mmCIF file of C-alpha atoms and ligand atoms in Angstrom:
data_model
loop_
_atom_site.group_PDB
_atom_site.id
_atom_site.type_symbol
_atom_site.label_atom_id
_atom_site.label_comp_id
_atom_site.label_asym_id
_atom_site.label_seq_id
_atom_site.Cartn_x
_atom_site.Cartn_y
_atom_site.Cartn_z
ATOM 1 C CA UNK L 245 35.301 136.445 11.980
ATOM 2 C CA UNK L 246 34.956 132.815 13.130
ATOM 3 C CA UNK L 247 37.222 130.294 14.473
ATOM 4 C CA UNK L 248 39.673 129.725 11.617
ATOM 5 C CA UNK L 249 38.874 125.914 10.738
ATOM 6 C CA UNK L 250 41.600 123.472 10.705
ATOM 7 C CA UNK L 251 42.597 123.257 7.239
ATOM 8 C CA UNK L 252 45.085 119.992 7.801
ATOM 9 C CA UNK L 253 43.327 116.781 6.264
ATOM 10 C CA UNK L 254 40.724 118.855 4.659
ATOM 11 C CA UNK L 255 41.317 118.389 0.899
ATOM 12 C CA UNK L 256 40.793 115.224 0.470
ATOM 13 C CA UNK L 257 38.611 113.799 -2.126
ATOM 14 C CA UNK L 258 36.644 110.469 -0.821
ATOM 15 C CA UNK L 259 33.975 108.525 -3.016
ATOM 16 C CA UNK L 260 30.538 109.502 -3.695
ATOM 17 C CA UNK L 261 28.547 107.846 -1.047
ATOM 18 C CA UNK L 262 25.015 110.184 -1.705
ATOM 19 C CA UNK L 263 23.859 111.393 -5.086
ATOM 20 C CA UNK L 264 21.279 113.918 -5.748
ATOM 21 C CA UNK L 265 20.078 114.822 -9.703
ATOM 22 C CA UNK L 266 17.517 117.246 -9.912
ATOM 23 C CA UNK L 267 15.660 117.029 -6.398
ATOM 24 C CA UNK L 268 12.635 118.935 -6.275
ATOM 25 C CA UNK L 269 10.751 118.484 -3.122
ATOM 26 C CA UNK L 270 7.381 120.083 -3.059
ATOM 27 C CA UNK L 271 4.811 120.732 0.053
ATOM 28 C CA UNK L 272 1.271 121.025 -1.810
ATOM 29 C CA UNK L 273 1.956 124.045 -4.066
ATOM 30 C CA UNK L 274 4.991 125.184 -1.943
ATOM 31 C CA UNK L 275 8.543 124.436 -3.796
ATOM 32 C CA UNK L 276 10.902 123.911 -1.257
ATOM 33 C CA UNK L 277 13.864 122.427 -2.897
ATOM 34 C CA UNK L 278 15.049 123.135 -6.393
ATOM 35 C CA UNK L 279 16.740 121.297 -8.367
ATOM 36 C CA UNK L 280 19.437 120.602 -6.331
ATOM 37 C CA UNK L 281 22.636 118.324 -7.812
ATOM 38 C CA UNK L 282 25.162 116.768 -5.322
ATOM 39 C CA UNK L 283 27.484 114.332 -4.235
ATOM 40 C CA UNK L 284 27.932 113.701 -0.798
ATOM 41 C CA UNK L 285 30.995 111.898 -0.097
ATOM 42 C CA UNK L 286 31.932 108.942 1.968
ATOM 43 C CA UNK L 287 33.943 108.821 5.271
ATOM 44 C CA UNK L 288 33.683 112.407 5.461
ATOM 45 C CA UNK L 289 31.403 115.321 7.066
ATOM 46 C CA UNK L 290 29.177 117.335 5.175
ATOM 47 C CA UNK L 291 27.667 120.607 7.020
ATOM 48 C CA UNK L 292 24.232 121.694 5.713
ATOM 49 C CA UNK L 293 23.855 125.480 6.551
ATOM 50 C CA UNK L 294 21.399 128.463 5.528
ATOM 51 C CA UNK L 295 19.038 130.655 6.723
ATOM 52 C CA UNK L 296 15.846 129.543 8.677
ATOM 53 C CA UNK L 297 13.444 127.896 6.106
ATOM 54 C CA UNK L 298 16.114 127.673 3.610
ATOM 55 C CA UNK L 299 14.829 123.945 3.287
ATOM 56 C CA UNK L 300 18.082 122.256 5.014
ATOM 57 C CA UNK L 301 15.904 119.463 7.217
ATOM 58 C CA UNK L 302 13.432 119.036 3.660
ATOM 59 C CA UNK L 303 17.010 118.402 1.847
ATOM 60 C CA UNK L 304 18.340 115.710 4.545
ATOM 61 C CA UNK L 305 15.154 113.840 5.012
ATOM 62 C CA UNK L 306 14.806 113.184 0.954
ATOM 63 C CA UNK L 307 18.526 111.319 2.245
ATOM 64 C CA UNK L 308 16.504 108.634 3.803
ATOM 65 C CA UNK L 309 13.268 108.877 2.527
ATOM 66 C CA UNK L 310 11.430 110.328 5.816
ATOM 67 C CA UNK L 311 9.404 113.128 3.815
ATOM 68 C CA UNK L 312 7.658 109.768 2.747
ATOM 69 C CA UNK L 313 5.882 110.151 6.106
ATOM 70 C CA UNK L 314 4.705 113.401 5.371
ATOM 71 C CA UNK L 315 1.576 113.443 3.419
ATOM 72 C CA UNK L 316 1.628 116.552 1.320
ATOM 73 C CA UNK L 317 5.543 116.173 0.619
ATOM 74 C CA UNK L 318 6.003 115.251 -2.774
ATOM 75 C CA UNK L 319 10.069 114.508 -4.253
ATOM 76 C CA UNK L 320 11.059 114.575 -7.666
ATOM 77 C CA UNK L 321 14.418 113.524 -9.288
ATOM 78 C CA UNK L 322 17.460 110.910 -8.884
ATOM 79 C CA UNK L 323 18.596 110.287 -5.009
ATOM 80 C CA UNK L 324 20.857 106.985 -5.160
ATOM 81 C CA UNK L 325 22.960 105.495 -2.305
ATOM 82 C CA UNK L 326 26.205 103.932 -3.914
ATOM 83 C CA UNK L 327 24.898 104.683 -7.238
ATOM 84 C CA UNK L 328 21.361 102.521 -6.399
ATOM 85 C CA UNK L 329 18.238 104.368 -6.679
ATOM 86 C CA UNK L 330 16.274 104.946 -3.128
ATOM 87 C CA UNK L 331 12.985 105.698 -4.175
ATOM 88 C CA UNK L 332 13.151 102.241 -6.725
ATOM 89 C CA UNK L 333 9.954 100.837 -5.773
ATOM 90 C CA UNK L 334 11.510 97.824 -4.771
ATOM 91 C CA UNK L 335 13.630 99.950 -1.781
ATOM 92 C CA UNK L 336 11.720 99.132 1.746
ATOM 93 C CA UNK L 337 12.376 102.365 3.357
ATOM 94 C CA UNK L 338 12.633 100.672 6.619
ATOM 95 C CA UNK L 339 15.671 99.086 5.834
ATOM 96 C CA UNK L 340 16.536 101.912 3.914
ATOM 97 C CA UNK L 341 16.412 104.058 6.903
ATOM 98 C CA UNK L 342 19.065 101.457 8.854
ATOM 99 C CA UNK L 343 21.819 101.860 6.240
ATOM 100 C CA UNK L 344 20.837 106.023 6.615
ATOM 101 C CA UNK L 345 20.200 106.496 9.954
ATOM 102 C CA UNK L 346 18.978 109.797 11.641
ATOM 103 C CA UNK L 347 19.590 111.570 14.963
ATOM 104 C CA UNK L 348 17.417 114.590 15.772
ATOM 105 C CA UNK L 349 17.346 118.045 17.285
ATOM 106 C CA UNK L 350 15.475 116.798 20.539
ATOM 107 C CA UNK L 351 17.010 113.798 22.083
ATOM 108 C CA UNK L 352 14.034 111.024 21.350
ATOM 109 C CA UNK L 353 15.109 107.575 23.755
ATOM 110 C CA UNK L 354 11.982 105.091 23.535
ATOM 111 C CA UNK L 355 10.646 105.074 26.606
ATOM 112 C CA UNK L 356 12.757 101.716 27.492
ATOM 113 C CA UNK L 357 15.335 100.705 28.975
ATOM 114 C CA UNK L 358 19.200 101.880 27.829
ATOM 115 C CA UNK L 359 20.178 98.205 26.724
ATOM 116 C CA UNK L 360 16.455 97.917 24.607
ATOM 117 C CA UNK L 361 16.549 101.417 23.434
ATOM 118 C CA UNK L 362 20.378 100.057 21.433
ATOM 119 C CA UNK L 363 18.705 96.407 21.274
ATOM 120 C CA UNK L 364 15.415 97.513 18.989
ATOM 121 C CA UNK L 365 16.935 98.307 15.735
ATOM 122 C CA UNK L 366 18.985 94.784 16.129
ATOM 123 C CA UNK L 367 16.294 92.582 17.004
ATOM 124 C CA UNK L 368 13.743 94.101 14.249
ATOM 125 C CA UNK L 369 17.005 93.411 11.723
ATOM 126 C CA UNK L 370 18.037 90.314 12.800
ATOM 127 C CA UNK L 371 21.388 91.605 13.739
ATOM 128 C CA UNK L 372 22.104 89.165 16.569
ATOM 129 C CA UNK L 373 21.980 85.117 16.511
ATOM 130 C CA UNK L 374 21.471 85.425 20.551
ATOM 131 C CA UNK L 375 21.691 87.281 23.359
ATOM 132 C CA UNK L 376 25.281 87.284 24.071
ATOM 133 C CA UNK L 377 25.539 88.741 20.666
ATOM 134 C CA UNK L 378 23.270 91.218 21.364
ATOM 135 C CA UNK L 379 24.972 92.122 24.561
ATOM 136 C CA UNK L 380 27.995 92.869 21.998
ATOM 137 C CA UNK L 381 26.113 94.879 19.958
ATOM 138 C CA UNK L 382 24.777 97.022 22.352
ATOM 139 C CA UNK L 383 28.077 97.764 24.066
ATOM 140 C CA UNK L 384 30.001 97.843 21.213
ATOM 141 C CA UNK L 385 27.176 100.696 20.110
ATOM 142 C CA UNK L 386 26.912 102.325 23.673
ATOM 143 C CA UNK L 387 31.113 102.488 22.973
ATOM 144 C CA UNK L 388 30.635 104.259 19.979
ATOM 145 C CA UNK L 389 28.073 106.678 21.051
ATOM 146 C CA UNK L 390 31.225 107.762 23.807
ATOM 147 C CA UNK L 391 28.385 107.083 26.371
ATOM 148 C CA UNK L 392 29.165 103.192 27.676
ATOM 149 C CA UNK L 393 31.406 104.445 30.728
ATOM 150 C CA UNK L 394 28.615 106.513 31.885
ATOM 151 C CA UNK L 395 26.068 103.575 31.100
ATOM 152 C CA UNK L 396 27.674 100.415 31.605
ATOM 153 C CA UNK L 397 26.267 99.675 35.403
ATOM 154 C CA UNK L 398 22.412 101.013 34.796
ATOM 155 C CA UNK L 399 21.567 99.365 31.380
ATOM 156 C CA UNK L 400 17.791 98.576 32.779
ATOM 157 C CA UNK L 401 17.440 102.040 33.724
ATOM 158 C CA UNK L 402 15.162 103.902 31.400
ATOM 159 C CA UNK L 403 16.883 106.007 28.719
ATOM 160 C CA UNK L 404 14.609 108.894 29.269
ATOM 161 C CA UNK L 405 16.779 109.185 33.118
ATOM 162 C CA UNK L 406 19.751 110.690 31.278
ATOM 163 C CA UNK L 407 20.559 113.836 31.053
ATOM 164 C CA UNK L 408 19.857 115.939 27.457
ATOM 165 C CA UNK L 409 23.588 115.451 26.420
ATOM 166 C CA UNK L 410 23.477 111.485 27.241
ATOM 167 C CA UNK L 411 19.935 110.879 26.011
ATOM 168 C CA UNK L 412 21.484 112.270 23.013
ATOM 169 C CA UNK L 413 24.643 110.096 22.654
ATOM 170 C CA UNK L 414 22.507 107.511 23.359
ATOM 171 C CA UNK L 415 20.407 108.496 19.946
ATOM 172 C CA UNK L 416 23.385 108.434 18.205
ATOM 173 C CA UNK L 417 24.385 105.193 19.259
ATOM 174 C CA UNK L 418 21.057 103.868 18.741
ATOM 175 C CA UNK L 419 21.305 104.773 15.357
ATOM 176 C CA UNK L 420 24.567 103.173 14.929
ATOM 177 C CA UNK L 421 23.924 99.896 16.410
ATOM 178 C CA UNK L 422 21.687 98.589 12.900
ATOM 179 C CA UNK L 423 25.358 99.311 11.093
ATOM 180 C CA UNK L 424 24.448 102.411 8.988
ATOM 181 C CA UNK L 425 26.783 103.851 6.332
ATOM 182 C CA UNK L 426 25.175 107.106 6.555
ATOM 183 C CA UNK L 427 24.252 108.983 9.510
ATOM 184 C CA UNK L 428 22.000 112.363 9.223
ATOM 185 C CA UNK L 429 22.215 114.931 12.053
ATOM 186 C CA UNK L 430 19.597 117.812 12.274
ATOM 187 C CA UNK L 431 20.742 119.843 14.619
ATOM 188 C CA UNK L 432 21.744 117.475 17.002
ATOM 189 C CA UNK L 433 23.325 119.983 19.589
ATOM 190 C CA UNK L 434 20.888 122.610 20.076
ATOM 191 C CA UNK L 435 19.340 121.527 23.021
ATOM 192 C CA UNK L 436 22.632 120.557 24.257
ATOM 193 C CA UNK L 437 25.069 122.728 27.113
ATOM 194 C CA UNK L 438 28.435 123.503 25.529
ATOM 195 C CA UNK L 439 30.250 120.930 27.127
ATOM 196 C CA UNK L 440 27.640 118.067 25.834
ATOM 197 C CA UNK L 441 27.796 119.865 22.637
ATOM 198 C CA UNK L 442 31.800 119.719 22.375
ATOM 199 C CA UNK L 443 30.884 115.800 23.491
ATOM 200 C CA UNK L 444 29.194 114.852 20.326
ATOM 201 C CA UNK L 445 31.415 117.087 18.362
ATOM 202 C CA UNK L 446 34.361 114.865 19.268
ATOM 203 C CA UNK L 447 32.034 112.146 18.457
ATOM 204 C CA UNK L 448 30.727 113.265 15.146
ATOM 205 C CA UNK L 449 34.763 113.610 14.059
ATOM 206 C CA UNK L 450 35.320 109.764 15.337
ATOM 207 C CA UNK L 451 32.031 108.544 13.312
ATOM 208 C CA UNK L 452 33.635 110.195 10.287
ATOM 209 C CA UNK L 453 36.104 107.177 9.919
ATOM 210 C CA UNK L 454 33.429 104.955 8.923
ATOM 211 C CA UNK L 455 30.392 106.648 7.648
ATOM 212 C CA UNK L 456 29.441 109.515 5.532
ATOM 213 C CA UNK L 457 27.978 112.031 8.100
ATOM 214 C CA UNK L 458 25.517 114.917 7.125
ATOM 215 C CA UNK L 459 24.662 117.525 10.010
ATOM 216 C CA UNK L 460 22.485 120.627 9.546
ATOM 217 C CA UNK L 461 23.422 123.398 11.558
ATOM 218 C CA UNK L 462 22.766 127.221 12.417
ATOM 219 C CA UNK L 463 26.014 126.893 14.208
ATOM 220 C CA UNK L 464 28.824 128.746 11.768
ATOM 221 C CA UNK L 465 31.236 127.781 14.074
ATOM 222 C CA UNK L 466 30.327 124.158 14.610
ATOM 223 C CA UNK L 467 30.162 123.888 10.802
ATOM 224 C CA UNK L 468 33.700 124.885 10.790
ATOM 225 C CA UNK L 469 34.953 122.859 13.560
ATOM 226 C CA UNK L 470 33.343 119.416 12.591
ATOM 227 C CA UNK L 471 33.220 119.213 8.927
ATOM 228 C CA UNK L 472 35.009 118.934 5.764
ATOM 229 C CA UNK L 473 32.443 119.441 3.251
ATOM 230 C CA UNK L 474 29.762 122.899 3.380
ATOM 231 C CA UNK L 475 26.569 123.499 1.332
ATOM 232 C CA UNK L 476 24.823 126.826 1.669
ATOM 233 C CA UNK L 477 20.950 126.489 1.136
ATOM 234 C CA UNK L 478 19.154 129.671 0.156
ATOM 235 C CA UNK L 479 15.229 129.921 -0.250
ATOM 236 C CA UNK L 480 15.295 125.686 -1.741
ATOM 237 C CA UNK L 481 18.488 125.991 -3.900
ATOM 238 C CA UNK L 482 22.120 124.698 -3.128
ATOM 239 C CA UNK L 483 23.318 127.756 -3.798
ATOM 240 C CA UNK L 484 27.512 126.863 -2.794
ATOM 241 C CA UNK L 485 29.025 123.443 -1.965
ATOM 242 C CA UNK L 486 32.570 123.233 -1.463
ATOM 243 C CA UNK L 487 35.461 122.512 1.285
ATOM 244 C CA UNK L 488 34.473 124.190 4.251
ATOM 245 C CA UNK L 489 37.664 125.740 4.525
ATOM 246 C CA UNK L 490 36.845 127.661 1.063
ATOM 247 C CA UNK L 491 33.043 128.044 1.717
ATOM 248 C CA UNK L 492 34.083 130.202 5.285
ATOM 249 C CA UNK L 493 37.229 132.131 3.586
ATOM 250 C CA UNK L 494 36.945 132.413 0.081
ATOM 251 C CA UNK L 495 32.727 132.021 -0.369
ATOM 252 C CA UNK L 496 32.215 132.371 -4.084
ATOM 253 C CA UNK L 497 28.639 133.410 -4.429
ATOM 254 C CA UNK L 498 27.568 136.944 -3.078
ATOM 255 C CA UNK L 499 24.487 134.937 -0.693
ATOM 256 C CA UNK L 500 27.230 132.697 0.798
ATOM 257 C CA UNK L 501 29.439 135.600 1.633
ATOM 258 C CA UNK L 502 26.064 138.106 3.336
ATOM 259 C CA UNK L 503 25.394 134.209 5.240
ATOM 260 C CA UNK L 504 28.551 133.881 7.029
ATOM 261 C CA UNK L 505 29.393 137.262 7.453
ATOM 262 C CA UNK L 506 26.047 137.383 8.813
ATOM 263 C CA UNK L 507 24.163 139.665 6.707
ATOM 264 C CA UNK L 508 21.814 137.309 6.172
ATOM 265 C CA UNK L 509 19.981 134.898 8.017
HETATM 266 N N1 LIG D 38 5.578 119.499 6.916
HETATM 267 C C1 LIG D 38 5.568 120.617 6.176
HETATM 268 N N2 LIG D 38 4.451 121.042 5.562
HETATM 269 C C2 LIG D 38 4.446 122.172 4.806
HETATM 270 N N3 LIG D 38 5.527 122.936 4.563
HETATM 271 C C3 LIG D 38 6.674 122.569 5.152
HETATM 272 C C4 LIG D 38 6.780 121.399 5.982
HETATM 273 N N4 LIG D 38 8.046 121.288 6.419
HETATM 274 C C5 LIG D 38 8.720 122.338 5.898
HETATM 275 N N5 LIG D 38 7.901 123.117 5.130
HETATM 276 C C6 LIG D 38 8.295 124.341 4.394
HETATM 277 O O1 LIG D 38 9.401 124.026 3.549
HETATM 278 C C7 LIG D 38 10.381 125.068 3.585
HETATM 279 C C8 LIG D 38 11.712 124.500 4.061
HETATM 280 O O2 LIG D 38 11.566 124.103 5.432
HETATM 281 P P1 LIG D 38 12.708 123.314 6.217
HETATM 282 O O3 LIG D 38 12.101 122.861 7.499
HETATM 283 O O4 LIG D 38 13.299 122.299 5.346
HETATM 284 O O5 LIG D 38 13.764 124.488 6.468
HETATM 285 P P2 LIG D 38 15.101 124.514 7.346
HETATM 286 O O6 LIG D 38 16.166 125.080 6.477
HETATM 287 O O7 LIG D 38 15.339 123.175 7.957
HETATM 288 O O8 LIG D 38 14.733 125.594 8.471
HETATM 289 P P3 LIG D 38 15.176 125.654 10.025
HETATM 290 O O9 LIG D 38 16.585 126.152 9.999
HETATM 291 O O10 LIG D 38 14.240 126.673 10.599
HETATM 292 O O11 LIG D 38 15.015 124.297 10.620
HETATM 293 C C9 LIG D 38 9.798 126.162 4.490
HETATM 294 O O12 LIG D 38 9.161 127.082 3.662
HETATM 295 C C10 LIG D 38 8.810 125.409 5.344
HETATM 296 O O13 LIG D 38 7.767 126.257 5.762
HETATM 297 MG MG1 LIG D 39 15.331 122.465 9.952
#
């Protein structure tokens, strides 16, 4: 009933970039996510989708430790990045969260300017030796976010002047310019107009080539279009995780199947 996905290219098995053993994520006495095992694979685009409250945004942030800011969140098991632990004590979680960088639902520019809003993460990292290498950075980012032709003669302006589907490329690329190899997406079209939308979808399928991508989504069809990779949360378990092509033609559990075909959700 959706678009068929394009099943060229599709299986193709890449290294494990993410690995989760026996997450449990807990909000006081609330269980949110159980037990859930995966490997999320490098250079490659992994769609997180389920019914509201399903615990798909609870499941990405354990990815880069942001439930850490959340004071009654409490995560239990093995998360490792390239088989190294993330919650070792010795992990700073601020450089953590520049190797596995996040883009949200809302489109959040600083209130700065478009060069300083790509320039922060750099500086604070020590990216750049000086400026003109900073300049590089943020163009080569701005490039990469598909939003430097639109850009390129107002960098001073402030990045809150854009419109919804630039402030949002601009996120992106602001998360791209401290080098990540893993970029999470919550939702990062929904308060985006179709033609933004099929913007950063292009985009997301371009990023692919270098990092491991994650993107939560209520959109069946945008899981289909942009990734490779699907796993169907239901009430905090993993419940399917597959090729996308399989997981929206040939679901194996009874939950996927009422999900897609939209009995559920
Ligand atoms: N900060 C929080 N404090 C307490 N409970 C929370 C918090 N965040 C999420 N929860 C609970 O954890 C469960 C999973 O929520 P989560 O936000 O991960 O779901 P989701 O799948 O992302 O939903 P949606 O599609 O609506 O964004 C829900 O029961 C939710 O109420
Ligand atoms: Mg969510």
């Amino acid at each position: 009933m959706y678009d068929t996905p394009n099943l060229e290219n599709k299986v193709v098995t890449n290294e494990t970039k993410i690995s989760a053993r026996g997450c449990q994520v807990y909000y006081g006495d609330t269980h949110a996510i159980k037990d859930v095992d995966v490997d999320i694979e490098d250079k490659t685009v992994t769609a997180f989708i389920g019914p509201s409250g399903c615990g798909k945004s609870t499941f990405l942030r354990c990815l880069n430790r942001m439930n850490d800011t959340i004071d009654v969140c409490r995560v239990e098991g093995d998360i490792t990045l390239d088989g190294e632990d993330i919650y070792d004590p010795k992990v700073d979680p601020v450089q953590l969260r520049a190797k596995v960088g996040m883009v949200f639902q809302k489109p959040n520019p600083f209130p700065k300017s478009i060069y300083d809003n790509i320039a922060y993460g750099p500086r604070i990292h020590g990216l750049a030796k000086n400026k003109a290498d900073l300049d590089d950075i943020v163009e080569k980012s701005l490039r990469r976010g598909a939003i430097w032709d639109e850009v390129k003669d107002r960098l001073d302006a402030p990045g809150t002047g854009l419109s919804g589907g630039q402030q949002q490329r601009l996120c992106i690329a602001r998360a791209v310019a401290t080098e990540p190899e893993v970029l999470l997406m919550d939702e990062p079209c929904s308060a985006l107009d179709p033609i933004a939308t099929a913007q950063v979808e292009e985009l997301i399928d371009e990023l692919r080539q270098d990092y491991s991508v994650v993107i939560v989504t209520h959109s069946m069809q945008q899981a289909a279009r942009v990734s490779q990779k699907t796993a169907f949360f239901h009430l905090g378990n993993l419940v399917e995780y597959g090729e996308t092509g399989q997981i929206f033609t040939n679901p194996q559990d009874p939950r996927t199947e009422s999900y897609i075909t939209g009995r559920i959700g």
